[in-house]
Coordinates of C-alpha atoms in Angstrom, one line a residue:
X1 CA 155.3 7.9 52.7
X2 CA 152.5 9.6 54.6
X3 CA 150.3 10.3 51.5
X4 CA 149.8 6.5 51.1
X5 CA 147.5 6.3 54.2
X6 CA 144.7 8.5 52.9
X7 CA 144.7 6.6 49.6
X8 CA 144.4 3.4 51.4
X9 CA 141.5 4.6 53.5
X10 CA 139.7 5.9 50.4
X11 CA 140.2 2.6 48.7
X12 CA 138.8 0.8 51.6
X13 CA 135.7 3.1 51.7
X14 CA 135.1 2.5 48.0
X15 CA 135.3 -1.2 48.3
X16 CA 132.9 -1.2 51.3
X17 CA 130.4 0.9 49.2
X18 CA 130.5 -1.5 46.3
X19 CA 130.1 -4.5 48.6
X20 CA 127.1 -2.8 50.3
X21 CA 125.4 -2.2 46.9
X22 CA 125.9 -5.7 45.8
X23 CA 124.5 -7.0 49.1
X24 CA 121.3 -4.8 48.9
X25 CA 120.5 -5.3 45.2
X26 CA 119.2 -8.9 45.4
X27 CA 116.8 -7.9 48.2
X28 CA 115.3 -5.1 46.0
X29 CA 115.0 -7.4 43.1
X30 CA 113.4 -10.0 45.3
X31 CA 110.9 -7.4 46.6
X32 CA 110.1 -6.3 43.1
X33 CA 109.5 -9.9 42.0
X34 CA 107.2 -10.5 45.0
X35 CA 105.3 -7.3 44.2
X36 CA 104.9 -8.4 40.5
X37 CA 103.3 -11.7 41.6
X38 CA 99.9 -9.9 42.2
X39 CA 97.8 -9.8 39.0
X40 CA 97.2 -6.2 37.8
X41 CA 93.5 -5.4 37.1
X42 CA 92.0 -2.2 35.7
X43 CA 89.3 -0.7 38.0
X44 CA 87.0 2.3 38.1
X45 CA 85.6 4.0 41.2
X46 CA 81.8 3.7 41.0
X47 CA 79.8 5.9 43.4
X48 CA 76.6 4.7 45.0
X49 CA 73.9 7.2 44.1
X50 CA 70.1 7.7 44.2
X51 CA 68.8 7.0 40.7
X52 CA 65.4 6.6 39.0
X53 CA 65.9 4.2 36.1
X54 CA 63.9 4.4 32.9
X55 CA 63.8 1.0 31.2
X56 CA 63.2 1.0 27.4
X57 CA 61.7 -2.3 26.0
X58 CA 60.6 -3.3 22.6
X59 CA 56.9 -4.1 22.0
X60 CA 54.6 -4.9 19.1
X61 CA 51.2 -3.4 18.7
X62 CA 48.2 -5.6 18.1
X63 CA 44.6 -4.8 17.3
X64 CA 42.1 -5.3 20.0
X65 CA 39.1 -7.6 19.2
X66 CA 40.1 -7.9 15.6
X67 CA 37.2 -9.8 13.9
X68 CA 35.4 -10.3 10.7
X69 CA 31.7 -9.5 9.9
X70 CA 30.3 -12.2 7.6
X71 CA 27.1 -12.6 5.7
X72 CA 24.7 -15.0 7.4
X73 CA 22.8 -15.9 4.2
X74 CA 22.9 -15.8 0.4
X75 CA 21.6 -12.4 -0.6
X76 CA 22.2 -9.3 -2.7
X77 CA 23.7 -6.3 -1.1
X78 CA 21.1 -3.5 -1.5
X79 CA 22.7 -0.7 0.5
X80 CA 26.2 0.1 1.7
X81 CA 27.4 3.2 3.6
X82 CA 29.8 4.7 1.0
X83 CA 31.8 6.4 3.8
X84 CA 33.1 3.1 5.1
X85 CA 36.7 3.1 4.0
X86 CA 39.6 1.6 6.0
X87 CA 40.4 3.8 9.0
X88 CA 36.9 5.1 9.5
X89 CA 35.6 5.0 13.0
X90 CA 32.1 3.7 13.7
X91 CA 30.0 3.5 16.9
X92 CA 28.5 0.4 18.4
X93 CA 25.2 -0.4 16.6
X94 CA 26.0 1.8 13.5
X95 CA 24.3 0.4 10.3
X96 CA 27.0 -0.6 7.9
X97 CA 25.1 -2.4 5.1
X98 CA 21.8 -4.0 4.2
X99 CA 21.2 -7.4 2.5
X100 CA 18.1 -8.3 0.5
X101 CA 15.7 -10.3 2.7
X102 CA 13.1 -11.5 0.2
X103 CA 14.3 -15.1 0.3
X104 CA 14.5 -15.1 4.1
X105 CA 11.0 -13.7 4.5
X106 CA 9.7 -16.6 2.4
X107 CA 11.7 -19.0 4.6
X108 CA 10.3 -17.4 7.7
X109 CA 6.8 -17.8 6.4
X110 CA 7.5 -21.5 5.6
X111 CA 8.8 -22.0 9.2
X112 CA 5.7 -20.4 10.6
X113 CA 3.5 -22.7 8.5
X114 CA 5.5 -25.7 9.9
X115 CA 4.8 -24.5 13.4
X116 CA 1.1 -24.3 12.8
X117 CA 1.1 -27.8 11.2
X118 CA 3.0 -29.2 14.2
X119 CA 0.6 -27.6 16.6
X120 CA -2.3 -29.1 14.7
X121 CA -0.8 -32.5 14.7
X122 CA -0.1 -32.3 18.4
X123 CA -3.7 -31.4 19.1
X124 CA -4.9 -34.3 16.9
X125 CA -2.8 -36.8 18.8
X126 CA -3.9 -35.4 22.2
X127 CA -7.6 -35.8 21.1
X128 CA -7.0 -39.3 19.9
X129 CA -5.3 -40.2 23.1
X130 CA -8.3 -39.0 25.1
X131 CA -10.6 -41.2 23.1
X132 CA -8.3 -44.2 23.3
X133 CA -8.0 -44.0 27.0
X134 CA -11.8 -44.0 27.4
X135 CA -12.0 -47.1 25.1
X136 CA -9.2 -49.0 26.7
X137 CA -10.3 -51.0 29.8
X138 CA -7.2 -53.0 30.4
X139 CA -4.5 -51.3 32.4
X140 CA -1.9 -53.5 30.8
X141 CA -2.4 -51.9 27.3
X142 CA 0.7 -50.8 25.5
X143 CA 2.1 -47.2 25.4
X144 CA 1.4 -47.2 21.7
X145 CA -2.2 -47.9 22.3
X146 CA -2.3 -45.1 24.8
X147 CA -0.8 -42.7 22.1
X148 CA 2.2 -41.8 24.3
X149 CA 4.9 -42.1 21.6
X150 CA 2.7 -40.3 19.0
X151 CA 2.3 -37.3 21.4
X152 CA 6.0 -37.2 22.2
X153 CA 6.8 -37.2 18.4
X154 CA 4.3 -34.4 17.8
X155 CA 5.9 -32.3 20.6
X156 CA 9.4 -32.8 19.2
X157 CA 8.2 -31.8 15.7
X158 CA 6.7 -28.6 17.2
X159 CA 9.9 -27.8 19.0
X160 CA 12.0 -28.3 15.9
X161 CA 9.6 -26.0 13.9
X162 CA 9.9 -23.3 16.5
X163 CA 13.7 -23.5 16.5
X164 CA 13.8 -23.3 12.7
X165 CA 11.6 -20.2 12.9
X166 CA 13.9 -18.5 15.4
X167 CA 16.9 -19.3 13.3
X168 CA 15.3 -17.8 10.3
X169 CA 14.3 -14.7 12.2
X170 CA 17.8 -14.3 13.5
X171 CA 19.3 -14.4 10.0
X172 CA 16.6 -12.0 8.9
X173 CA 17.7 -9.6 11.6
X174 CA 21.3 -10.0 10.5
X175 CA 20.5 -8.7 7.0
X176 CA 21.1 -5.4 8.7
X177 CA 24.8 -5.4 9.2
X178 CA 25.7 -3.4 12.3
X179 CA 28.9 -2.7 14.3
X180 CA 29.1 -5.0 17.3
X181 CA 31.2 -2.4 19.3
X182 CA 33.0 0.9 18.8
X183 CA 35.3 -0.1 16.0
X184 CA 37.7 1.0 13.3
X185 CA 37.3 -0.3 9.8
X186 CA 40.4 -2.3 8.8
X187 CA 39.2 -3.6 5.5
X188 CA 36.0 -3.5 3.4
X189 CA 35.5 -6.6 1.3
X190 CA 32.2 -5.8 -0.5
X191 CA 30.9 -3.3 -3.1
X192 CA 27.5 -1.9 -3.7
X193 CA 25.1 -4.2 -5.6
X194 CA 27.3 -7.3 -5.0
X195 CA 25.7 -10.7 -4.4
X196 CA 27.2 -12.3 -1.4
X197 CA 27.1 -15.9 -0.1
X198 CA 26.7 -17.2 3.4
X199 CA 29.9 -16.9 5.5
X200 CA 31.5 -14.5 3.0
X201 CA 33.5 -11.8 4.7
X202 CA 32.0 -8.3 4.5
X203 CA 34.2 -6.2 6.8
X204 CA 37.3 -6.6 9.0
X205 CA 37.1 -4.5 12.1
X206 CA 38.9 -3.9 15.4
X207 CA 38.0 -2.2 18.6
X208 CA 38.7 1.6 18.4
X209 CA 38.7 2.4 22.1
X210 CA 41.9 0.5 22.8
X211 CA 45.0 -1.1 21.3
X212 CA 47.2 -3.9 22.7
X213 CA 51.0 -3.7 23.0
X214 CA 52.7 -7.0 23.6
X215 CA 56.0 -6.7 25.4
X216 CA 58.3 -9.6 26.1
X217 CA 60.5 -9.2 29.2
X218 CA 63.6 -11.2 30.0
X219 CA 64.1 -13.0 33.3
X220 CA 66.9 -10.5 34.4
X221 CA 64.6 -7.5 33.9
X222 CA 61.5 -9.1 35.3
X223 CA 62.3 -8.6 39.0
X224 CA 63.0 -4.9 38.5
X225 CA 60.1 -4.1 36.2
X226 CA 57.5 -6.2 38.0
X227 CA 57.9 -4.0 41.1
X228 CA 57.1 -1.0 39.0
X229 CA 53.7 -2.4 38.0
X230 CA 52.1 -1.4 41.2
X231 CA 52.3 2.3 40.2
X232 CA 53.2 2.2 36.5
X233 CA 54.2 5.2 34.5
X234 CA 54.5 3.8 30.9
X235 CA 54.9 5.5 27.6
X236 CA 54.6 3.9 24.2
X237 CA 56.7 5.7 21.5
X238 CA 56.6 5.0 17.8
X239 CA 59.2 5.6 15.1
X240 CA 57.9 9.2 14.5
X241 CA 58.6 9.9 18.2
X242 CA 54.9 10.3 19.0
X243 CA 54.0 9.0 22.5
X244 CA 50.9 7.6 24.1
X245 CA 50.4 6.7 27.8
X246 CA 49.7 3.1 28.5
X247 CA 48.4 0.9 31.3
X248 CA 48.8 -2.8 32.0
X249 CA 46.0 -4.9 30.7
X250 CA 47.3 -8.2 32.0
X251 CA 50.5 -10.3 32.5
X252 CA 50.5 -13.6 30.6
X253 CA 50.3 -16.5 33.0
X254 CA 52.8 -18.5 31.0
X255 CA 56.3 -17.9 29.6
X256 CA 57.2 -18.3 25.9
X257 CA 58.3 -21.9 25.2
X258 CA 61.1 -20.8 22.9
X259 CA 62.6 -17.7 24.5
X260 CA 61.4 -18.4 28.1
X261 CA 60.4 -14.7 28.3
X262 CA 57.4 -13.4 30.1
X263 CA 54.8 -11.4 28.2
X264 CA 53.1 -8.2 29.4
X265 CA 50.2 -6.9 27.4
X266 CA 49.6 -3.1 27.7
X267 CA 46.6 -1.1 26.7
X268 CA 46.7 2.2 24.8
X269 CA 43.4 4.1 25.1
X270 CA 41.8 5.7 22.0
X271 CA 44.8 5.2 19.6
X272 CA 42.9 6.1 16.5
X273 CA 41.4 9.4 17.6
X274 CA 44.6 11.5 17.4
X275 CA 46.0 13.1 14.2
X276 CA 48.9 10.7 14.3
X277 CA 47.5 7.3 14.9
X278 CA 49.1 4.4 16.7
X279 CA 48.6 1.5 14.2
X280 CA 48.5 -2.3 14.8
X281 CA 51.4 -4.6 13.7
X282 CA 54.3 -2.2 14.2
X283 CA 57.3 -2.2 16.5
X284 CA 57.4 0.5 19.3
X285 CA 59.5 1.5 22.2
X286 CA 58.0 1.0 25.6
X287 CA 59.5 3.3 28.3
X288 CA 58.9 2.3 31.9
X289 CA 59.7 4.6 34.8
X290 CA 60.8 2.6 37.8
X291 CA 60.9 3.5 41.4
X292 CA 64.0 5.5 42.6
X293 CA 66.7 3.4 44.2
X294 CA 69.3 4.5 46.7
X295 CA 72.1 2.0 46.2
X296 CA 72.6 2.2 42.4
X297 CA 75.9 2.5 40.7
X298 CA 76.9 3.3 37.1
X299 CA 79.5 0.9 35.7
X300 CA 81.1 0.2 32.3
X301 CA 79.1 -2.3 30.2
X302 CA 82.2 -4.6 30.0
X303 CA 82.2 -5.0 33.8
X304 CA 79.1 -7.2 33.8
X305 CA 79.7 -11.0 33.4
X306 CA 77.5 -13.4 31.6
X307 CA 76.2 -14.6 35.0
X308 CA 75.0 -11.2 35.9
X309 CA 77.8 -10.4 38.4
X310 CA 80.6 -7.9 38.8
X311 CA 84.0 -8.2 40.3
X312 CA 85.0 -5.8 43.1
X313 CA 88.4 -5.1 44.7
X314 CA 88.1 -4.7 48.4
X315 CA 90.2 -2.6 50.7
X316 CA 92.7 -5.5 51.1
X317 CA 93.2 -5.6 47.3
X318 CA 91.4 -8.9 47.0
X319 CA 88.8 -9.9 44.4
X320 CA 85.2 -10.6 45.4
X321 CA 82.0 -11.0 43.3
X322 CA 78.6 -9.4 43.8
X323 CA 75.3 -10.3 42.0
X324 CA 73.6 -7.3 40.5
X325 CA 70.3 -6.4 39.0
X326 CA 70.4 -4.4 35.7
X327 CA 68.3 -1.2 36.1
X328 CA 69.1 0.5 32.8
X329 CA 71.3 -0.4 29.9
X330 CA 73.1 1.9 27.5
X331 CA 75.6 1.3 24.8
X332 CA 78.8 1.7 26.9
X333 CA 77.4 1.8 30.5
X334 CA 75.0 0.2 32.8
X335 CA 73.0 1.3 35.9
X336 CA 72.9 -1.6 38.3
X337 CA 71.7 -2.3 41.8
X338 CA 73.8 -4.6 44.0
X339 CA 71.7 -7.4 45.3
X340 CA 73.5 -8.1 48.5
X341 CA 75.6 -5.4 50.2
X342 CA 76.5 -7.5 53.2
X343 CA 79.8 -8.7 51.8
X344 CA 80.9 -5.4 50.3
X345 CA 83.9 -3.5 51.6
X346 CA 83.2 0.1 51.0
X347 CA 85.5 3.1 51.3
X348 CA 84.4 6.6 51.9
X349 CA 85.4 9.3 49.4
X350 CA 84.0 12.7 50.0
X351 CA 81.1 11.2 52.0
X352 CA 80.0 8.9 49.2
X353 CA 80.1 5.1 49.0
X354 CA 82.6 3.9 46.4
X355 CA 83.2 0.5 44.8
X356 CA 86.3 -0.5 43.0
X357 CA 84.8 -2.2 40.0
X358 CA 86.9 -4.4 37.7
X359 CA 86.5 -3.1 34.1
X360 CA 87.5 -6.3 32.3
X361 CA 86.8 -9.4 34.3
X362 CA 88.5 -12.6 33.2
X363 CA 87.4 -16.2 33.5
X364 CA 90.6 -17.0 35.4
X365 CA 89.6 -14.7 38.3
X366 CA 89.0 -16.3 41.7
X367 CA 87.5 -15.2 45.0
X368 CA 90.0 -13.8 47.4
X369 CA 92.8 -13.5 44.8
X370 CA 95.3 -10.7 45.6
X371 CA 95.5 -8.2 42.8
X372 CA 97.2 -4.9 42.0
X373 CA 94.4 -2.4 41.1
X374 CA 95.1 0.1 38.4
X375 CA 92.6 3.0 38.4
X376 CA 91.0 4.2 35.2
X377 CA 89.3 7.5 34.8
X378 CA 85.5 7.1 34.6
X379 CA 82.6 9.5 34.8

């Protein structure tokens, strides 16, 4: 009968163990359920670094002082510089073409004759006025009797004749077609021996010492780029990867009515004097070197919301948002600068500031929400 006692004790121990497991299992399940209530979010550790951004913008080249030289009178073209083809550079005052001035010489002589006749008529009226004033005794005589309107009309006729003479002389001078400034020939619209009419286009030219580059800038980039305009370092690069240094000519005082973008107009000096020319009406890349920043971070492109914000997980595993300024944008990553660091909760990893950036922010996220961060490898 004695062996039954150890069996009884072993049975009691087994029953106690099973009961203890059954009692503890609901608590573990409950803890697991509580832990699963926190929303999991994927994060990356973004280190705060010193960074000098280089922003690349899209611009369009535009000819400077593009204008047309037109004939000022009907005449035959008697001389044309045969070297004047599109792309040729000419200096200010260079003679481009000559028009026949025979008709204008005759017109000028006629205008000179009209001046002499007007002077003669004025002298005649002034002499008659002197005689009339001596003969008139009554002080109440009319102005017509005193020859006042006649003299005024003679003076007006003389003034008109002199203006006509000056106009003819000006058109006579313009029979010699000259470059008004240092220019590049964009188009030649005449041929030797051709008869041209007044206001007919002869040449299309543009300034050769400079070329404009129109660059639209969005509102998000404006704050960052405008600060770099104090000491700009700007390069204009074409599709052949040729580059030219550029300076700021002016900032448009109004935004585009359709896109609401600001426009900056750059100047490229002497674009036509190199072997590879920078031509008007082509799209170019504009590379702007900005000032170095000390609180910049590199984040995945997916982390930026439409409102220009990022979601950060603080050291209490709670969500918070921060507004950022985009410094440089790539295909899969962004360099941004956090606008306000006052609300950030930063950790220290190997002496560097680190932010837990949410990789895929959702519209359902809320400030202060408890989450379970899941770290993703990111370089």
